[in-house]
């Protein structure tokens, strides 16, 4: 059986977790959390990074930092994970879905302006498969209309756009360290704050509405409840697991890229024959091999391919049921403009097994099975 995903594990995880246990500090913001956030800040040149309990709660915090009022509108792609939408809908925002580009599957930056109304407050840029959205245009549109930009960079840790790390370009970035992501802590994530004026409120939101972070830095002599908040900080046990991954971030990245390139090389012939479409990585984007996908002719062919692979012990999966057509999306949002590509392209897409340490022989089995399906 060739599974779709194996959570990353580099070998030092249990040592670090043991260290955290021995230090008698297993709640949040201990030594491992500090190491991880400092690493992310330095590596990506981010102003401030706060670890969170998930990518979803990083998005929740981003949404709270946007100070939305009921009826405010948030522009996002429909082709994304439910968390991208939940984070804003949960605080009363109206969701405005915009079509994607067929090449990168990212939000179509040329369709943003037509979706903006006088209630629009935020644009969410979700970097699908770790390949960047067209950020220069998105930032330009946002600045001209006075909107905030939140990057859902859950899949994009270690990717760049014109040399700039994803997550650090918008006002706020969100990472995920779920077990299905490139770097993991089981459940976890991070909030990337790219504007200094957001940091104080973010720290308060994350610490149950208290100014405890300031207290620990000796900036106030007692801590108290100063604003709304929640518990968004992960346990040291999770951060210890993550540290073992960040330490080897380049190795993990290289390993994933090697698998991605091997797939991409192997499917050139199928693509040239017009049988499948391969992922597009624009010239300005360096990606992190979060995912390898193919696009079949249509839904029917994709269903047959997934079944064919399953019969051969290979687990391939699709992505996503567009949010605007899901029960919650119908209630909480509307599609601005025409759905030219969102439904059509998502129906065609199939993701192949790709994870840190994917065995070359397994990879070749997947490649041979896909070729066999197409009789090539
Ligand atoms: C994984 C993911 C999330 C949610 O991250 P969790 O850590 O699982 O909460 C949000 N958005 C996108 C695009 C994702 O891929």
mmCIF file of C-alpha atoms and ligand atoms in Angstrom:
data_model
loop_
_atom_site.group_PDB
_atom_site.id
_atom_site.type_symbol
_atom_site.label_atom_id
_atom_site.label_comp_id
_atom_site.label_asym_id
_atom_site.label_seq_id
_atom_site.Cartn_x
_atom_site.Cartn_y
_atom_site.Cartn_z
ATOM 1 C CA UNK A 1 0.000 0.000 0.000
ATOM 2 C CA UNK A 2 1.325 3.436 -0.920
ATOM 3 C CA UNK A 3 -0.407 5.935 1.336
ATOM 4 C CA UNK A 4 -1.100 9.512 0.378
ATOM 5 C CA UNK A 5 0.732 11.110 3.290
ATOM 6 C CA UNK A 6 3.136 10.103 6.059
ATOM 7 C CA UNK A 7 3.600 12.781 8.767
ATOM 8 C CA UNK A 8 7.179 14.072 8.758
ATOM 9 C CA UNK A 9 9.496 12.685 11.420
ATOM 10 C CA UNK A 10 13.237 13.389 11.305
ATOM 11 C CA UNK A 11 14.394 11.300 14.292
ATOM 12 C CA UNK A 12 15.044 13.843 17.072
ATOM 13 C CA UNK A 13 11.392 14.473 17.959
ATOM 14 C CA UNK A 14 11.232 12.160 20.982
ATOM 15 C CA UNK A 15 14.527 13.508 22.360
ATOM 16 C CA UNK A 16 13.164 17.033 22.288
ATOM 17 C CA UNK A 17 9.823 16.031 23.762
ATOM 18 C CA UNK A 18 11.727 14.240 26.571
ATOM 19 C CA UNK A 19 13.720 17.439 27.110
ATOM 20 C CA UNK A 20 10.516 19.461 27.405
ATOM 21 C CA UNK A 21 9.090 16.966 29.911
ATOM 22 C CA UNK A 22 12.310 16.987 31.972
ATOM 23 C CA UNK A 23 12.278 20.798 32.067
ATOM 24 C CA UNK A 24 8.857 20.699 33.775
ATOM 25 C CA UNK A 25 7.569 23.160 31.209
ATOM 26 C CA UNK A 26 4.953 21.580 28.986
ATOM 27 C CA UNK A 27 2.458 24.429 28.605
ATOM 28 C CA UNK A 28 3.049 27.071 25.940
ATOM 29 C CA UNK A 29 5.767 29.645 25.277
ATOM 30 C CA UNK A 30 8.689 27.705 26.740
ATOM 31 C CA UNK A 31 12.118 27.109 25.236
ATOM 32 C CA UNK A 32 10.970 25.118 22.183
ATOM 33 C CA UNK A 33 8.239 27.580 21.247
ATOM 34 C CA UNK A 34 10.830 30.375 21.454
ATOM 35 C CA UNK A 35 13.303 28.426 19.312
ATOM 36 C CA UNK A 36 10.681 27.707 16.662
ATOM 37 C CA UNK A 37 9.338 31.248 16.457
ATOM 38 C CA UNK A 38 12.843 32.749 16.428
ATOM 39 C CA UNK A 39 13.820 30.360 13.636
ATOM 40 C CA UNK A 40 10.780 31.322 11.554
ATOM 41 C CA UNK A 41 11.392 35.042 12.165
ATOM 42 C CA UNK A 42 15.059 34.840 11.179
ATOM 43 C CA UNK A 43 14.705 32.488 8.275
ATOM 44 C CA UNK A 44 11.854 34.437 6.675
ATOM 45 C CA UNK A 45 12.805 37.912 7.880
ATOM 46 C CA UNK A 46 9.380 38.174 9.522
ATOM 47 C CA UNK A 47 8.692 40.978 11.957
ATOM 48 C CA UNK A 48 7.083 38.670 14.534
ATOM 49 C CA UNK A 49 5.918 35.046 14.502
ATOM 50 C CA UNK A 50 3.619 33.522 17.130
ATOM 51 C CA UNK A 51 3.029 29.773 17.257
ATOM 52 C CA UNK A 52 -0.642 28.806 17.401
ATOM 53 C CA UNK A 53 -2.631 25.652 18.057
ATOM 54 C CA UNK A 54 -3.378 25.202 14.344
ATOM 55 C CA UNK A 55 -3.362 26.887 10.969
ATOM 56 C CA UNK A 56 -7.091 27.399 11.494
ATOM 57 C CA UNK A 57 -6.578 29.289 14.764
ATOM 58 C CA UNK A 58 -3.816 31.365 13.140
ATOM 59 C CA UNK A 59 -6.481 32.382 10.600
ATOM 60 C CA UNK A 60 -8.933 33.050 13.461
ATOM 61 C CA UNK A 61 -6.392 35.372 15.059
ATOM 62 C CA UNK A 62 -5.757 37.082 11.720
ATOM 63 C CA UNK A 63 -9.487 37.626 11.370
ATOM 64 C CA UNK A 64 -9.767 39.090 14.891
ATOM 65 C CA UNK A 65 -6.850 41.415 14.135
ATOM 66 C CA UNK A 66 -8.786 42.732 11.115
ATOM 67 C CA UNK A 67 -11.487 44.012 13.548
ATOM 68 C CA UNK A 68 -14.367 43.128 11.242
ATOM 69 C CA UNK A 69 -17.865 44.460 11.835
ATOM 70 C CA UNK A 70 -20.964 42.395 11.023
ATOM 71 C CA UNK A 71 -21.703 42.732 7.315
ATOM 72 C CA UNK A 72 -18.105 43.477 6.357
ATOM 73 C CA UNK A 73 -16.979 41.530 3.322
ATOM 74 C CA UNK A 74 -13.953 39.332 2.842
ATOM 75 C CA UNK A 75 -12.757 38.300 -0.606
ATOM 76 C CA UNK A 76 -11.336 34.796 -0.918
ATOM 77 C CA UNK A 77 -11.131 31.940 -3.407
ATOM 78 C CA UNK A 78 -13.838 29.282 -3.346
ATOM 79 C CA UNK A 79 -11.185 26.684 -4.144
ATOM 80 C CA UNK A 80 -9.720 26.432 -0.633
ATOM 81 C CA UNK A 81 -10.044 24.647 2.694
ATOM 82 C CA UNK A 82 -13.024 25.446 4.935
ATOM 83 C CA UNK A 83 -10.745 27.073 7.541
ATOM 84 C CA UNK A 84 -9.940 29.968 5.191
ATOM 85 C CA UNK A 85 -13.632 30.873 5.171
ATOM 86 C CA UNK A 86 -14.547 29.873 8.757
ATOM 87 C CA UNK A 87 -12.064 32.263 10.274
ATOM 88 C CA UNK A 88 -13.967 35.229 8.864
ATOM 89 C CA UNK A 89 -17.524 33.854 8.840
ATOM 90 C CA UNK A 90 -17.271 33.002 12.541
ATOM 91 C CA UNK A 91 -16.912 36.714 13.335
ATOM 92 C CA UNK A 92 -19.842 37.697 11.158
ATOM 93 C CA UNK A 93 -18.164 38.592 7.882
ATOM 94 C CA UNK A 94 -19.812 37.968 4.527
ATOM 95 C CA UNK A 95 -17.756 35.802 2.205
ATOM 96 C CA UNK A 96 -17.238 36.918 -1.375
ATOM 97 C CA UNK A 97 -15.773 34.166 -3.520
ATOM 98 C CA UNK A 98 -13.673 35.004 -6.563
ATOM 99 C CA UNK A 99 -12.717 32.634 -9.364
ATOM 100 C CA UNK A 100 -9.281 31.023 -9.625
ATOM 101 C CA UNK A 101 -6.698 30.994 -12.389
ATOM 102 C CA UNK A 102 -6.547 27.621 -14.143
ATOM 103 C CA UNK A 103 -2.730 27.543 -14.196
ATOM 104 C CA UNK A 104 -1.871 27.873 -10.489
ATOM 105 C CA UNK A 105 -5.359 27.262 -9.038
ATOM 106 C CA UNK A 106 -4.853 30.482 -7.047
ATOM 107 C CA UNK A 107 -7.288 33.381 -6.793
ATOM 108 C CA UNK A 108 -7.456 35.315 -10.077
ATOM 109 C CA UNK A 109 -5.946 38.688 -9.240
ATOM 110 C CA UNK A 110 -7.502 40.267 -12.336
ATOM 111 C CA UNK A 111 -11.008 39.584 -10.966
ATOM 112 C CA UNK A 112 -10.490 41.147 -7.537
ATOM 113 C CA UNK A 113 -11.343 44.706 -8.354
ATOM 114 C CA UNK A 114 -14.790 43.831 -9.739
ATOM 115 C CA UNK A 115 -15.612 42.038 -6.458
ATOM 116 C CA UNK A 116 -14.824 45.006 -4.205
ATOM 117 C CA UNK A 117 -17.753 46.914 -2.648
ATOM 118 C CA UNK A 118 -17.833 49.620 0.017
ATOM 119 C CA UNK A 119 -18.138 46.830 2.624
ATOM 120 C CA UNK A 120 -14.966 45.005 1.543
ATOM 121 C CA UNK A 121 -12.282 44.933 4.238
ATOM 122 C CA UNK A 122 -9.949 42.020 3.528
ATOM 123 C CA UNK A 123 -8.504 39.985 0.665
ATOM 124 C CA UNK A 124 -7.337 36.476 1.528
ATOM 125 C CA UNK A 125 -4.576 35.106 -0.686
ATOM 126 C CA UNK A 126 -4.321 31.331 -0.356
ATOM 127 C CA UNK A 127 -1.146 29.947 -1.934
ATOM 128 C CA UNK A 128 -2.290 26.624 -3.346
ATOM 129 C CA UNK A 129 0.265 23.799 -3.317
ATOM 130 C CA UNK A 130 2.848 26.259 -1.979
ATOM 131 C CA UNK A 131 2.888 28.227 -5.254
ATOM 132 C CA UNK A 132 2.454 31.960 -4.732
ATOM 133 C CA UNK A 133 -0.540 34.040 -5.727
ATOM 134 C CA UNK A 134 0.279 37.077 -7.894
ATOM 135 C CA UNK A 135 1.132 39.123 -4.816
ATOM 136 C CA UNK A 136 2.276 42.375 -6.471
ATOM 137 C CA UNK A 137 -1.129 42.844 -8.071
ATOM 138 C CA UNK A 138 -3.013 41.729 -4.954
ATOM 139 C CA UNK A 139 -1.073 44.155 -2.736
ATOM 140 C CA UNK A 140 -1.558 46.954 -5.239
ATOM 141 C CA UNK A 141 -5.337 46.429 -5.412
ATOM 142 C CA UNK A 142 -5.525 46.202 -1.606
ATOM 143 C CA UNK A 143 -3.504 49.376 -1.045
ATOM 144 C CA UNK A 144 -5.524 51.350 -3.562
ATOM 145 C CA UNK A 145 -8.793 50.311 -1.865
ATOM 146 C CA UNK A 146 -7.543 50.462 1.729
ATOM 147 C CA UNK A 147 -7.949 46.718 2.336
ATOM 148 C CA UNK A 148 -5.957 44.332 4.502
ATOM 149 C CA UNK A 149 -4.298 41.270 2.973
ATOM 150 C CA UNK A 150 -4.182 37.990 4.876
ATOM 151 C CA UNK A 151 -2.021 35.284 3.344
ATOM 152 C CA UNK A 152 -3.279 31.767 3.980
ATOM 153 C CA UNK A 153 0.205 30.304 3.628
ATOM 154 C CA UNK A 154 -0.780 27.045 5.352
ATOM 155 C CA UNK A 155 0.744 25.096 2.456
ATOM 156 C CA UNK A 156 3.509 27.555 1.677
ATOM 157 C CA UNK A 157 6.148 27.437 4.426
ATOM 158 C CA UNK A 158 9.557 27.843 2.677
ATOM 159 C CA UNK A 159 8.063 29.077 -0.614
ATOM 160 C CA UNK A 160 8.893 32.478 -2.079
ATOM 161 C CA UNK A 161 7.516 35.094 -4.491
ATOM 162 C CA UNK A 162 10.144 37.309 -6.156
ATOM 163 C CA UNK A 163 12.524 36.194 -3.449
ATOM 164 C CA UNK A 164 10.166 37.069 -0.579
ATOM 165 C CA UNK A 165 8.989 34.284 1.740
ATOM 166 C CA UNK A 166 5.258 33.612 1.531
ATOM 167 C CA UNK A 167 3.460 34.679 4.663
ATOM 168 C CA UNK A 168 5.595 37.826 4.980
ATOM 169 C CA UNK A 169 4.183 39.828 2.052
ATOM 170 C CA UNK A 170 0.619 40.620 3.184
ATOM 171 C CA UNK A 171 -0.321 42.354 6.432
ATOM 172 C CA UNK A 172 -0.689 39.019 8.202
ATOM 173 C CA UNK A 173 0.382 35.486 7.244
ATOM 174 C CA UNK A 174 -0.823 32.118 8.515
ATOM 175 C CA UNK A 175 1.114 28.839 8.509
ATOM 176 C CA UNK A 176 -0.073 25.335 9.334
ATOM 177 C CA UNK A 177 1.972 22.595 10.964
ATOM 178 C CA UNK A 178 -0.735 19.954 10.689
ATOM 179 C CA UNK A 179 0.500 16.418 10.036
ATOM 180 C CA UNK A 180 -0.374 16.778 6.352
ATOM 181 C CA UNK A 181 1.852 19.827 5.889
ATOM 182 C CA UNK A 182 5.563 19.997 5.017
ATOM 183 C CA UNK A 183 6.622 20.683 8.617
ATOM 184 C CA UNK A 184 4.525 19.363 11.439
ATOM 185 C CA UNK A 185 3.783 19.422 15.150
ATOM 186 C CA UNK A 186 0.719 17.182 14.938
ATOM 187 C CA UNK A 187 -1.719 20.046 15.246
ATOM 188 C CA UNK A 188 -0.267 23.535 15.161
ATOM 189 C CA UNK A 189 0.396 26.635 13.158
ATOM 190 C CA UNK A 190 1.864 30.114 13.267
ATOM 191 C CA UNK A 191 0.727 33.675 12.868
ATOM 192 C CA UNK A 192 3.117 35.937 10.944
ATOM 193 C CA UNK A 193 2.772 39.609 11.841
ATOM 194 C CA UNK A 194 4.212 41.908 9.221
ATOM 195 C CA UNK A 195 3.056 45.170 10.805
ATOM 196 C CA UNK A 196 4.583 46.145 14.160
ATOM 197 C CA UNK A 197 1.352 47.785 15.328
ATOM 198 C CA UNK A 198 -0.458 44.422 15.274
ATOM 199 C CA UNK A 199 1.920 42.658 17.655
ATOM 200 C CA UNK A 200 0.657 43.886 21.022
ATOM 201 C CA UNK A 201 -2.987 43.031 20.326
ATOM 202 C CA UNK A 202 -2.002 39.660 18.826
ATOM 203 C CA UNK A 203 -0.103 38.738 21.993
ATOM 204 C CA UNK A 204 -3.114 39.693 24.106
ATOM 205 C CA UNK A 205 -5.568 37.753 21.912
ATOM 206 C CA UNK A 206 -3.358 34.702 22.129
ATOM 207 C CA UNK A 207 -3.028 34.835 25.941
ATOM 208 C CA UNK A 208 -6.730 34.781 26.838
ATOM 209 C CA UNK A 209 -7.053 38.541 26.574
ATOM 210 C CA UNK A 210 -4.352 39.227 29.162
ATOM 211 C CA UNK A 211 -1.115 41.199 28.934
ATOM 212 C CA UNK A 212 0.806 38.208 30.223
ATOM 213 C CA UNK A 213 3.410 38.347 27.424
ATOM 214 C CA UNK A 214 4.343 41.878 28.502
ATOM 215 C CA UNK A 215 4.484 40.708 32.149
ATOM 216 C CA UNK A 216 6.932 37.902 31.291
ATOM 217 C CA UNK A 217 9.154 40.434 29.524
ATOM 218 C CA UNK A 218 9.076 42.620 32.666
ATOM 219 C CA UNK A 219 7.257 45.442 30.853
ATOM 220 C CA UNK A 220 4.382 45.526 33.376
ATOM 221 C CA UNK A 221 4.540 44.503 37.068
ATOM 222 C CA UNK A 222 1.316 42.499 37.101
ATOM 223 C CA UNK A 223 -0.804 40.992 34.403
ATOM 224 C CA UNK A 224 -4.502 41.444 33.943
ATOM 225 C CA UNK A 225 -7.415 40.969 31.564
ATOM 226 C CA UNK A 226 -7.239 43.804 29.031
ATOM 227 C CA UNK A 227 -9.175 42.668 25.926
ATOM 228 C CA UNK A 228 -11.017 39.729 24.387
ATOM 229 C CA UNK A 229 -8.908 36.681 23.639
ATOM 230 C CA UNK A 230 -8.619 32.947 23.716
ATOM 231 C CA UNK A 231 -5.968 30.292 24.254
ATOM 232 C CA UNK A 232 -4.145 30.159 20.941
ATOM 233 C CA UNK A 233 -0.749 28.945 22.180
ATOM 234 C CA UNK A 234 0.353 25.367 21.630
ATOM 235 C CA UNK A 235 1.917 23.061 24.205
ATOM 236 C CA UNK A 236 5.706 22.785 24.430
ATOM 237 C CA UNK A 237 5.325 19.096 23.555
ATOM 238 C CA UNK A 238 4.067 20.069 20.114
ATOM 239 C CA UNK A 239 6.695 22.785 19.706
ATOM 240 C CA UNK A 240 9.410 20.241 20.605
ATOM 241 C CA UNK A 241 8.180 18.007 17.780
ATOM 242 C CA UNK A 242 8.235 20.952 15.375
ATOM 243 C CA UNK A 243 11.771 21.950 16.355
ATOM 244 C CA UNK A 244 13.081 18.618 15.072
ATOM 245 C CA UNK A 245 11.565 19.476 11.692
ATOM 246 C CA UNK A 246 12.706 23.098 11.468
ATOM 247 C CA UNK A 247 16.254 22.039 12.294
ATOM 248 C CA UNK A 248 16.152 19.979 9.118
ATOM 249 C CA UNK A 249 13.939 22.256 7.069
ATOM 250 C CA UNK A 250 16.266 22.373 4.076
ATOM 251 C CA UNK A 251 16.671 18.614 3.962
ATOM 252 C CA UNK A 252 12.925 18.088 4.138
ATOM 253 C CA UNK A 253 12.393 20.692 1.429
ATOM 254 C CA UNK A 254 15.024 19.154 -0.872
ATOM 255 C CA UNK A 255 13.646 15.677 -0.362
ATOM 256 C CA UNK A 256 10.113 16.764 -1.265
ATOM 257 C CA UNK A 257 11.355 18.755 -4.268
ATOM 258 C CA UNK A 258 13.227 15.696 -5.555
ATOM 259 C CA UNK A 259 9.981 13.691 -5.550
ATOM 260 C CA UNK A 260 8.079 16.568 -7.124
ATOM 261 C CA UNK A 261 10.638 16.899 -9.924
ATOM 262 C CA UNK A 262 10.689 13.152 -10.524
ATOM 263 C CA UNK A 263 6.905 13.124 -10.954
ATOM 264 C CA UNK A 264 6.993 16.191 -13.148
ATOM 265 C CA UNK A 265 9.721 14.732 -15.371
ATOM 266 C CA UNK A 266 7.898 11.415 -15.674
ATOM 267 C CA UNK A 267 4.605 12.967 -16.764
ATOM 268 C CA UNK A 268 5.993 15.271 -19.481
ATOM 269 C CA UNK A 269 5.101 12.776 -22.176
ATOM 270 C CA UNK A 270 1.513 12.417 -20.966
ATOM 271 C CA UNK A 271 1.202 16.190 -20.883
ATOM 272 C CA UNK A 272 2.720 16.608 -24.349
ATOM 273 C CA UNK A 273 0.177 14.105 -25.657
ATOM 274 C CA UNK A 274 -2.568 16.266 -24.145
ATOM 275 C CA UNK A 275 -3.728 13.535 -21.767
ATOM 276 C CA UNK A 276 -3.139 15.411 -18.501
ATOM 277 C CA UNK A 277 -2.263 18.934 -17.382
ATOM 278 C CA UNK A 278 0.679 19.419 -15.016
ATOM 279 C CA UNK A 279 1.131 22.062 -12.297
ATOM 280 C CA UNK A 280 2.370 25.485 -13.407
ATOM 281 C CA UNK A 281 4.999 27.306 -11.357
ATOM 282 C CA UNK A 282 5.315 30.926 -12.566
ATOM 283 C CA UNK A 283 8.856 32.208 -13.114
ATOM 284 C CA UNK A 284 8.748 34.474 -10.047
ATOM 285 C CA UNK A 285 7.771 31.648 -7.697
ATOM 286 C CA UNK A 286 9.946 29.166 -5.849
ATOM 287 C CA UNK A 287 7.734 26.481 -4.355
ATOM 288 C CA UNK A 288 8.141 23.964 -1.547
ATOM 289 C CA UNK A 289 6.771 20.832 -3.230
ATOM 290 C CA UNK A 290 3.818 20.801 -0.866
ATOM 291 C CA UNK A 291 1.880 18.787 -3.382
ATOM 292 C CA UNK A 292 2.057 17.086 -6.746
ATOM 293 C CA UNK A 293 -1.147 17.038 -8.738
ATOM 294 C CA UNK A 294 -2.329 16.149 -12.205
ATOM 295 C CA UNK A 295 -5.411 17.387 -13.963
ATOM 296 C CA UNK A 296 -7.439 14.795 -15.837
ATOM 297 C CA UNK A 297 -9.832 15.511 -18.703
ATOM 298 C CA UNK A 298 -12.865 15.745 -16.426
ATOM 299 C CA UNK A 299 -14.515 14.485 -13.248
ATOM 300 C CA UNK A 300 -15.389 11.118 -14.753
ATOM 301 C CA UNK A 301 -11.827 10.408 -15.832
ATOM 302 C CA UNK A 302 -10.497 11.540 -12.463
ATOM 303 C CA UNK A 303 -12.869 9.234 -10.595
ATOM 304 C CA UNK A 304 -11.713 6.340 -12.796
ATOM 305 C CA UNK A 305 -8.025 7.190 -12.233
ATOM 306 C CA UNK A 306 -8.413 7.338 -8.443
ATOM 307 C CA UNK A 307 -10.219 3.968 -8.506
ATOM 308 C CA UNK A 308 -7.572 2.464 -10.825
ATOM 309 C CA UNK A 309 -4.785 3.574 -8.476
ATOM 310 C CA UNK A 310 -6.667 2.312 -5.425
ATOM 311 C CA UNK A 311 -6.986 -1.157 -6.958
ATOM 312 C CA UNK A 312 -3.184 -1.121 -7.196
ATOM 313 C CA UNK A 313 -2.778 -0.083 -3.556
ATOM 314 C CA UNK A 314 -2.067 3.596 -4.278
ATOM 315 C CA UNK A 315 -4.003 6.276 -2.439
ATOM 316 C CA UNK A 316 -4.526 9.408 -4.523
ATOM 317 C CA UNK A 317 -7.008 12.071 -3.457
ATOM 318 C CA UNK A 318 -8.897 15.049 -4.844
ATOM 319 C CA UNK A 319 -9.192 18.659 -3.658
ATOM 320 C CA UNK A 320 -11.481 20.663 -2.807
ATOM 321 C CA UNK A 321 -15.270 20.718 -3.177
ATOM 322 C CA UNK A 322 -15.581 24.455 -3.986
ATOM 323 C CA UNK A 323 -16.801 26.315 -0.905
ATOM 324 C CA UNK A 324 -19.422 28.374 -2.718
ATOM 325 C CA UNK A 325 -21.298 25.201 -3.644
ATOM 326 C CA UNK A 326 -21.013 23.600 -0.173
ATOM 327 C CA UNK A 327 -23.985 23.925 2.245
ATOM 328 C CA UNK A 328 -22.229 26.475 4.496
ATOM 329 C CA UNK A 329 -20.847 28.415 1.559
ATOM 330 C CA UNK A 330 -24.318 28.791 0.048
ATOM 331 C CA UNK A 331 -25.484 30.303 3.328
ATOM 332 C CA UNK A 332 -22.494 32.440 4.252
ATOM 333 C CA UNK A 333 -21.256 33.764 0.949
ATOM 334 C CA UNK A 334 -21.777 34.634 -2.658
ATOM 335 C CA UNK A 335 -19.731 34.173 -5.804
ATOM 336 C CA UNK A 336 -18.656 37.460 -7.384
ATOM 337 C CA UNK A 337 -18.521 37.208 -11.146
ATOM 338 C CA UNK A 338 -18.627 33.966 -13.056
ATOM 339 C CA UNK A 339 -17.352 30.563 -11.940
ATOM 340 C CA UNK A 340 -15.355 29.843 -15.075
ATOM 341 C CA UNK A 341 -12.566 27.726 -13.593
ATOM 342 C CA UNK A 342 -13.261 26.989 -9.907
ATOM 343 C CA UNK A 343 -15.639 24.067 -10.400
ATOM 344 C CA UNK A 344 -14.251 22.849 -13.703
ATOM 345 C CA UNK A 345 -10.612 22.751 -12.620
ATOM 346 C CA UNK A 346 -11.267 21.365 -9.127
ATOM 347 C CA UNK A 347 -13.254 18.505 -10.699
ATOM 348 C CA UNK A 348 -10.179 17.504 -12.719
ATOM 349 C CA UNK A 349 -7.522 17.631 -10.038
ATOM 350 C CA UNK A 350 -5.953 14.577 -8.399
ATOM 351 C CA UNK A 351 -3.109 14.663 -5.865
ATOM 352 C CA UNK A 352 -0.470 11.943 -5.837
ATOM 353 C CA UNK A 353 1.369 10.558 -2.782
ATOM 354 C CA UNK A 354 4.115 12.982 -1.771
ATOM 355 C CA UNK A 355 5.779 13.220 1.610
ATOM 356 C CA UNK A 356 9.186 13.548 3.223
ATOM 357 C CA UNK A 357 10.972 10.227 2.732
ATOM 358 C CA UNK A 358 8.737 8.926 -0.078
ATOM 359 C CA UNK A 359 10.581 5.883 -1.358
ATOM 360 C CA UNK A 360 11.897 6.043 -4.920
ATOM 361 C CA UNK A 361 10.505 2.600 -5.721
ATOM 362 C CA UNK A 362 7.074 3.629 -4.454
ATOM 363 C CA UNK A 363 7.256 6.791 -6.492
ATOM 364 C CA UNK A 364 8.065 4.755 -9.582
ATOM 365 C CA UNK A 365 5.132 2.443 -8.849
ATOM 366 C CA UNK A 366 2.831 5.487 -8.780
ATOM 367 C CA UNK A 367 4.304 6.803 -12.039
ATOM 368 C CA UNK A 368 3.948 3.429 -13.776
ATOM 369 C CA UNK A 369 0.345 3.063 -12.603
ATOM 370 C CA UNK A 370 -0.649 6.506 -13.884
ATOM 371 C CA UNK A 371 1.003 5.762 -17.225
ATOM 372 C CA UNK A 372 -0.735 2.387 -17.394
ATOM 373 C CA UNK A 373 -4.091 4.070 -16.799
ATOM 374 C CA UNK A 374 -3.491 6.250 -19.857
ATOM 375 C CA UNK A 375 -2.067 3.318 -21.828
ATOM 376 C CA UNK A 376 1.296 5.073 -22.201
HETATM 377 C C1 LIG B 1 -4.190 22.922 6.204
HETATM 378 C C2 LIG B 1 -4.833 24.182 5.811
HETATM 379 C C3 LIG B 1 -5.466 25.022 6.746
HETATM 380 C C4 LIG B 1 -5.716 24.642 8.175
HETATM 381 O O1 LIG B 1 -4.620 24.281 8.900
HETATM 382 P P1 LIG B 1 -4.813 23.381 10.233
HETATM 383 O O2 LIG B 1 -3.467 23.441 10.848
HETATM 384 O O3 LIG B 1 -5.184 22.012 9.761
HETATM 385 O O4 LIG B 1 -5.866 24.008 11.049
HETATM 386 C C5 LIG B 1 -5.962 26.236 6.309
HETATM 387 N N1 LIG B 1 -5.871 26.602 5.031
HETATM 388 C C6 LIG B 1 -5.298 25.819 4.092
HETATM 389 C C7 LIG B 1 -5.214 26.295 2.688
HETATM 390 C C8 LIG B 1 -4.777 24.571 4.457
HETATM 391 O O5 LIG B 1 -4.215 23.795 3.511
#
